[in-house]
Amino acid sequence: QSALTQPPSASGSPGQSVTISCTGTSSDVGAYNYVSWYQQHPGKAPKLLIFEVNKRPSGVPDRFSGSKSGNTAALTVSGLQAEDEADYYCSSYAGSNNLGVFGTGTKVTVL
Amino acid sequence: QITLKESGPTLVKPTQTLTLTCTFSGFSLSSSGVGVGWVRQPPGKALEWLALIYWDDDKRYRPSLRSRLTITKDTSKNQVVLTMTNVDPVDTATYHCAHKPSGTYGVLGYWGQGVMVTVSS
């Protein structure tokens, strides 16, 4: 299982939107609607933001939204805030006989 | 409230065996569909799945590390243990355990803070 491909970095000004892509294969992202997104601040544990492509756990602001088309998923952060500056990782289920697979990670900078 | 906490050595010598313990609360690993996974993150690098154990003792391992990893659970103690044999400096990383909620696929809902393990002589 190869890591999912994400852009190394993304940026936006406060109030703007930023979208992060996550490209996998027909064996992971393309095969299942089980894509998750995690936010990780420096020195902290990852935090679940999105699961099952576009569902948000309780407490996650609706500024965070997810989507998927074919083998590529995306996370959009709308109304960027300073505290959104962090690393973001996508992850996909890869079948019952496998572990999941994480993305390469994207550092989001709020300008 | 679900919490998880990793414990184990912070420094291990090459070729030794690393044993990490995840102690959790707020859920039962005997509940259908629940799992506990281990994920590591080398310094400055991305997250990597290592292993996952389900409520029914089914287990999954990272293929490239399958021969070196063992994951076990002690439901009565609310603990999951990950053992990695023959460690190498490339295994230097922060190791996290995390909760897989019932009814989800590939999701890690709650994470421990992690333990930084350095492999060095």
CSV table of N, CA and C in Angstrom, one decimal, chain B residues 12-114:
chain,number,residue,atom,x,y,z
B,12,VAL,N,15.9,3.1,22.9
B,12,VAL,CA,16.1,1.7,22.6
B,12,VAL,C,17.3,1.5,21.8
B,13,LYS,N,18.1,0.5,22.0
B,13,LYS,CA,19.3,0.2,21.2
B,13,LYS,C,18.9,-0.6,20.0
B,14,PRO,N,19.6,-0.4,18.9
B,14,PRO,CA,19.4,-1.2,17.7
B,14,PRO,C,19.5,-2.7,18.0
B,15,THR,N,18.6,-3.4,17.3
B,15,THR,CA,18.4,-4.9,17.4
B,15,THR,C,17.6,-5.3,18.7
B,16,GLN,N,17.3,-4.4,19.6
B,16,GLN,CA,16.5,-4.7,20.7
B,16,GLN,C,15.0,-4.8,20.4
B,17,THR,N,14.2,-5.3,21.3
B,17,THR,CA,12.8,-5.3,21.1
B,17,THR,C,12.1,-4.2,21.9
B,18,LEU,N,11.2,-3.5,21.1
B,18,LEU,CA,10.5,-2.4,21.7
B,18,LEU,C,9.1,-2.8,22.1
B,19,THR,N,8.7,-2.5,23.3
B,19,THR,CA,7.4,-2.9,23.8
B,19,THR,C,6.7,-1.6,24.3
B,20,LEU,N,5.6,-1.3,23.6
B,20,LEU,CA,4.8,-0.2,23.9
B,20,LEU,C,3.4,-0.6,24.5
B,21,THR,N,2.9,0.1,25.5
B,21,THR,CA,1.6,-0.2,26.0
B,21,THR,C,0.7,1.0,25.9
B,22,CYS,N,-0.5,0.7,25.5
B,22,CYS,CA,-1.6,1.7,25.3
B,22,CYS,C,-2.6,1.4,26.4
B,23,THR,N,-2.8,2.3,27.3
B,23,THR,CA,-3.8,2.2,28.4
B,23,THR,C,-4.9,3.1,28.1
B,24,PHE,N,-6.1,2.6,28.0
B,24,PHE,CA,-7.3,3.4,27.6
B,24,PHE,C,-8.4,3.4,28.6
B,25,SER,N,-9.3,4.3,28.5
B,25,SER,CA,-10.5,4.4,29.3
B,25,SER,C,-11.6,5.0,28.5
B,26,GLY,N,-12.8,4.8,28.9
B,26,GLY,CA,-14.0,5.4,28.3
B,26,GLY,C,-14.6,4.5,27.2
B,27,PHE,N,-14.0,3.3,26.9
B,27,PHE,CA,-14.7,2.4,26.0
B,27,PHE,C,-14.2,1.0,26.4
B,28,SER,N,-14.8,0.0,25.8
B,28,SER,CA,-14.5,-1.4,26.1
B,28,SER,C,-14.0,-2.0,24.8
B,29,LEU,N,-12.9,-2.7,24.8
B,29,LEU,CA,-12.4,-3.4,23.6
B,29,LEU,C,-13.0,-4.7,23.4
B,30,SER,N,-14.1,-5.0,24.2
B,30,SER,CA,-14.8,-6.2,24.0
B,30,SER,C,-16.2,-5.9,23.3
B,31,SER,N,-16.4,-4.6,23.0
B,31,SER,CA,-17.6,-4.2,22.3
B,31,SER,C,-17.5,-4.4,20.8
B,32,SER,N,-18.5,-4.9,20.2
B,32,SER,CA,-18.5,-5.3,18.8
B,32,SER,C,-18.1,-4.1,17.9
B,33,GLY,N,-17.2,-4.3,17.0
B,33,GLY,CA,-16.8,-3.3,16.1
B,33,GLY,C,-15.7,-2.4,16.5
B,34,VAL,N,-15.3,-2.4,17.8
B,34,VAL,CA,-14.3,-1.5,18.3
B,34,VAL,C,-12.9,-2.0,18.1
B,35,GLY,N,-12.0,-1.1,17.9
B,35,GLY,CA,-10.6,-1.5,17.7
B,35,GLY,C,-9.6,-0.5,18.3
B,36,VAL,N,-8.4,-0.9,18.4
B,36,VAL,CA,-7.3,0.0,18.9
B,36,VAL,C,-6.2,-0.2,17.9
B,37,GLY,N,-5.7,0.9,17.3
B,37,GLY,CA,-4.6,0.9,16.4
B,37,GLY,C,-3.4,1.6,16.9
B,38,TRP,N,-2.3,1.3,16.2
B,38,TRP,CA,-1.0,2.0,16.5
B,38,TRP,C,-0.6,2.6,15.2
B,39,VAL,N,-0.2,3.9,15.3
B,39,VAL,CA,0.3,4.7,14.2
B,39,VAL,C,1.6,5.4,14.6
B,40,ARG,N,2.6,5.4,13.8
B,40,ARG,CA,3.8,6.1,14.1
B,40,ARG,C,4.1,7.3,13.2
B,41,GLN,N,4.9,8.2,13.6
B,41,GLN,CA,5.3,9.4,12.8
B,41,GLN,C,6.8,9.7,13.1
B,42,PRO,N,7.6,9.3,12.1
B,42,PRO,CA,9.0,9.7,12.2
B,42,PRO,C,9.1,11.2,12.2
B,43,PRO,N,10.2,11.8,12.9
B,43,PRO,CA,10.3,13.2,13.0
B,43,PRO,C,10.2,13.9,11.6
B,44,GLY,N,9.3,14.9,11.5
B,44,GLY,CA,9.1,15.6,10.3
B,44,GLY,C,8.5,14.9,9.1
B,45,LYS,N,8.0,13.7,9.4
B,45,LYS,CA,7.4,12.9,8.3
B,45,LYS,C,5.9,12.6,8.6
B,46,ALA,N,5.4,11.8,7.7
B,46,ALA,CA,3.9,11.6,7.7
B,46,ALA,C,3.6,10.4,8.7
B,47,LEU,N,2.3,10.3,8.9
B,47,LEU,CA,1.7,9.2,9.7
B,47,LEU,C,1.8,7.9,9.0
B,48,GLU,N,2.0,6.8,9.7
B,48,GLU,CA,2.1,5.5,9.2
B,48,GLU,C,1.3,4.5,10.1
B,49,TRP,N,0.4,3.8,9.5
B,49,TRP,CA,-0.3,2.8,10.2
B,49,TRP,C,0.7,1.6,10.5
B,50,LEU,N,0.6,1.1,11.7
B,50,LEU,CA,1.4,0.0,12.1
B,50,LEU,C,0.6,-1.3,12.3
B,51,ALA,N,-0.4,-1.2,13.1
B,51,ALA,CA,-1.2,-2.4,13.5
B,51,ALA,C,-2.6,-2.0,14.0
B,52,LEU,N,-3.5,-2.9,14.0
B,52,LEU,CA,-4.8,-2.7,14.5
B,52,LEU,C,-5.3,-4.0,15.1
B,53,ILE,N,-5.9,-3.9,16.2
B,53,ILE,CA,-6.5,-5.1,16.9
B,53,ILE,C,-8.0,-4.8,17.1
B,54,TYR,N,-8.8,-5.8,16.7
B,54,TYR,CA,-10.3,-5.6,16.9
B,54,TYR,C,-10.8,-6.3,18.1
B,55,TRP,N,-12.1,-6.0,18.4
B,55,TRP,CA,-12.7,-6.5,19.7
B,55,TRP,C,-12.7,-8.0,19.7
B,56,ASP,N,-12.7,-8.6,18.5
B,56,ASP,CA,-12.8,-10.1,18.5
B,56,ASP,C,-11.4,-10.7,18.3
B,57,ASP,N,-10.3,-9.9,18.6
B,57,ASP,CA,-8.9,-10.4,18.5
B,57,ASP,C,-8.4,-10.5,17.1
B,58,ASP,N,-9.2,-10.1,16.1
B,58,ASP,CA,-8.7,-10.1,14.8
B,58,ASP,C,-7.6,-9.0,14.7
B,59,LYS,N,-6.6,-9.2,13.9
B,59,LYS,CA,-5.4,-8.3,13.8
B,59,LYS,C,-5.0,-8.0,12.4
B,60,ARG,N,-4.5,-6.8,12.2
B,60,ARG,CA,-4.0,-6.4,11.0
B,60,ARG,C,-2.6,-5.7,11.2
B,61,TYR,N,-1.7,-5.9,10.2
B,61,TYR,CA,-0.4,-5.4,10.4
B,61,TYR,C,0.1,-4.7,9.1
B,62,ARG,N,0.9,-3.7,9.2
B,62,ARG,CA,1.6,-3.1,8.1
B,62,ARG,C,2.4,-4.2,7.4
B,63,PRO,N,2.1,-4.4,6.1
B,63,PRO,CA,2.8,-5.6,5.4
B,63,PRO,C,4.3,-5.5,5.5
B,64,SER,N,4.9,-4.4,5.4
B,64,SER,CA,6.4,-4.3,5.4
B,64,SER,C,7.0,-4.6,6.8
B,65,LEU,N,6.2,-4.5,7.8
B,65,LEU,CA,6.6,-4.8,9.2
B,65,LEU,C,6.0,-6.0,9.8
B,66,ARG,N,5.2,-6.7,9.1
B,66,ARG,CA,4.5,-7.8,9.6
B,66,ARG,C,5.3,-8.8,10.4
B,67,SER,N,6.5,-9.1,9.9
B,67,SER,CA,7.4,-10.1,10.6
B,67,SER,C,7.9,-9.6,11.9
B,68,ARG,N,7.9,-8.3,12.1
B,68,ARG,CA,8.5,-7.7,13.3
B,68,ARG,C,7.5,-7.2,14.4
B,69,LEU,N,6.2,-7.2,14.0
B,69,LEU,CA,5.2,-6.6,14.9
B,69,LEU,C,4.3,-7.7,15.5
B,70,THR,N,3.9,-7.4,16.8
B,70,THR,CA,2.9,-8.2,17.4
B,70,THR,C,2.0,-7.3,18.2
B,71,ILE,N,0.7,-7.4,18.0
B,71,ILE,CA,-0.2,-6.6,18.8
B,71,ILE,C,-1.1,-7.5,19.6
B,72,THR,N,-1.3,-7.2,20.8
B,72,THR,CA,-2.1,-8.0,21.7
B,72,THR,C,-3.0,-7.1,22.6
B,73,LYS,N,-4.1,-7.7,23.2
B,73,LYS,CA,-4.9,-6.9,24.0
B,73,LYS,C,-5.1,-7.6,25.3
B,74,ASP,N,-5.4,-6.8,26.4
B,74,ASP,CA,-5.8,-7.4,27.7
B,74,ASP,C,-7.0,-6.6,28.0
B,75,THR,N,-8.2,-7.1,27.7
B,75,THR,CA,-9.4,-6.4,27.9
B,75,THR,C,-9.7,-6.1,29.4
B,76,SER,N,-9.3,-7.0,30.3
B,76,SER,CA,-9.5,-6.8,31.7
B,76,SER,C,-8.7,-5.6,32.2
B,77,LYS,N,-7.6,-5.3,31.6
B,77,LYS,CA,-6.7,-4.2,32.0
B,77,LYS,C,-6.9,-2.9,31.2
B,78,ASN,N,-7.8,-3.1,30.1
B,78,ASN,CA,-7.9,-1.9,29.2
B,78,ASN,C,-6.6,-1.5,28.6
B,79,GLN,N,-5.9,-2.5,28.1
B,79,GLN,CA,-4.6,-2.2,27.5
B,79,GLN,C,-4.4,-3.0,26.2
B,80,VAL,N,-3.6,-2.3,25.4
B,80,VAL,CA,-3.2,-3.0,24.1
B,80,VAL,C,-1.6,-2.8,24.1
B,81,VAL,N,-1.0,-3.9,23.7
B,81,VAL,CA,0.5,-3.9,23.7
B,81,VAL,C,1.0,-4.1,22.3
B,82,LEU,N,1.9,-3.3,21.8
B,82,LEU,CA,2.6,-3.5,20.5
B,82,LEU,C,4.0,-3.8,20.8
B,83,THR,N,4.5,-4.9,20.2
B,83,THR,CA,5.9,-5.3,20.3
B,83,THR,C,6.5,-5.2,18.9
B,84,MET,N,7.7,-4.6,18.8
B,84,MET,CA,8.4,-4.5,17.6
B,84,MET,C,9.8,-5.1,17.9
B,85,THR,N,10.2,-6.1,17.1
B,85,THR,CA,11.5,-6.7,17.3
B,85,THR,C,12.5,-6.1,16.4
B,86,ASN,N,13.8,-6.3,16.8
B,86,ASN,CA,14.9,-6.0,15.9
B,86,ASN,C,14.8,-4.5,15.4
B,87,VAL,N,14.7,-3.6,16.4
B,87,VAL,CA,14.5,-2.2,16.0
B,87,VAL,C,15.8,-1.6,15.3
B,88,ASP,N,15.6,-0.6,14.6
B,88,ASP,CA,16.7,0.1,13.8
B,88,ASP,C,16.5,1.6,13.9
B,89,PRO,N,17.5,2.3,13.7
B,89,PRO,CA,17.4,3.8,13.8
B,89,PRO,C,16.2,4.4,13.0
B,90,VAL,N,15.9,3.7,11.9
B,90,VAL,CA,14.8,4.2,11.1
B,90,VAL,C,13.4,4.1,11.8
B,91,ASP,N,13.4,3.3,12.9
B,91,ASP,CA,12.2,3.1,13.6
B,91,ASP,C,12.0,4.3,14.7
B,92,THR,N,12.9,5.2,14.7
B,92,THR,CA,12.8,6.4,15.5
B,92,THR,C,11.5,7.2,15.1
B,93,ALA,N,10.6,7.4,16.1
B,93,ALA,CA,9.4,8.0,15.7
B,93,ALA,C,8.6,8.3,17.0
B,94,THR,N,7.5,9.0,16.8
B,94,THR,CA,6.5,9.1,17.9
B,94,THR,C,5.4,8.1,17.6
B,95,TYR,N,5.1,7.3,18.6
B,95,TYR,CA,4.2,6.2,18.4
B,95,TYR,C,2.9,6.6,19.1
B,96,HIS,N,1.8,6.5,18.4
B,96,HIS,CA,0.5,6.8,18.9
B,96,HIS,C,-0.4,5.6,18.9
B,97,CYS,N,-1.2,5.4,19.9
B,97,CYS,CA,-2.3,4.5,19.8
B,97,CYS,C,-3.6,5.3,19.7
B,98,ALA,N,-4.6,4.7,19.1
B,98,ALA,CA,-5.9,5.4,18.8
B,98,ALA,C,-7.0,4.4,18.8
B,99,HIS,N,-8.2,5.0,19.0
B,99,HIS,CA,-9.5,4.2,19.1
B,99,HIS,C,-10.2,4.2,17.8
B,100,LYS,N,-10.5,3.0,17.3
B,100,LYS,CA,-11.4,2.8,16.2
B,100,LYS,C,-12.8,2.6,16.6
B,101,PRO,N,-13.7,3.6,16.3
B,101,PRO,CA,-15.0,3.4,16.7
B,101,PRO,C,-15.8,2.3,16.1
B,102,SER,N,-16.8,1.8,16.7
B,102,SER,CA,-17.6,0.8,16.1
B,102,SER,C,-18.4,1.3,15.0
B,103,GLY,N,-18.6,0.5,14.0
B,103,GLY,CA,-19.4,1.0,12.8
B,103,GLY,C,-18.7,1.9,11.9
B,104,THR,N,-17.4,2.0,12.0
B,104,THR,CA,-16.6,2.9,11.1
B,104,THR,C,-15.5,2.0,10.4
B,105,TYR,N,-15.0,2.6,9.4
B,105,TYR,CA,-14.0,1.9,8.6
B,105,TYR,C,-12.8,2.8,8.4
B,106,GLY,N,-11.7,2.4,8.9
B,106,GLY,CA,-10.4,3.2,8.7
B,106,GLY,C,-10.4,4.4,9.5
B,107,VAL,N,-11.3,4.6,10.5
B,107,VAL,CA,-11.4,5.8,11.3
B,107,VAL,C,-10.7,5.7,12.6
B,108,LEU,N,-9.9,6.7,13.0
B,108,LEU,CA,-9.3,6.7,14.3
B,108,LEU,C,-9.9,8.0,15.0
B,109,GLY,N,-10.8,7.7,15.9
B,109,GLY,CA,-11.5,8.9,16.5
B,109,GLY,C,-10.8,9.6,17.6
B,110,TYR,N,-10.2,8.9,18.4
B,110,TYR,CA,-9.5,9.5,19.6
B,110,TYR,C,-8.0,8.9,19.6
B,111,TRP,N,-7.1,9.8,19.9
B,111,TRP,CA,-5.7,9.5,19.8
B,111,TRP,C,-5.0,9.7,21.2
B,112,GLY,N,-4.0,8.9,21.5
B,112,GLY,CA,-3.2,9.3,22.6
B,112,GLY,C,-2.2,10.3,22.2
B,113,GLN,N,-1.5,10.9,23.2
B,113,GLN,CA,-0.6,12.0,22.9
B,113,GLN,C,0.7,11.5,22.2
B,114,GLY,N,0.9,10.2,22.3
B,114,GLY,CA,2.1,9.7,21.7
B,114,GLY,C,3.3,9.6,22.6
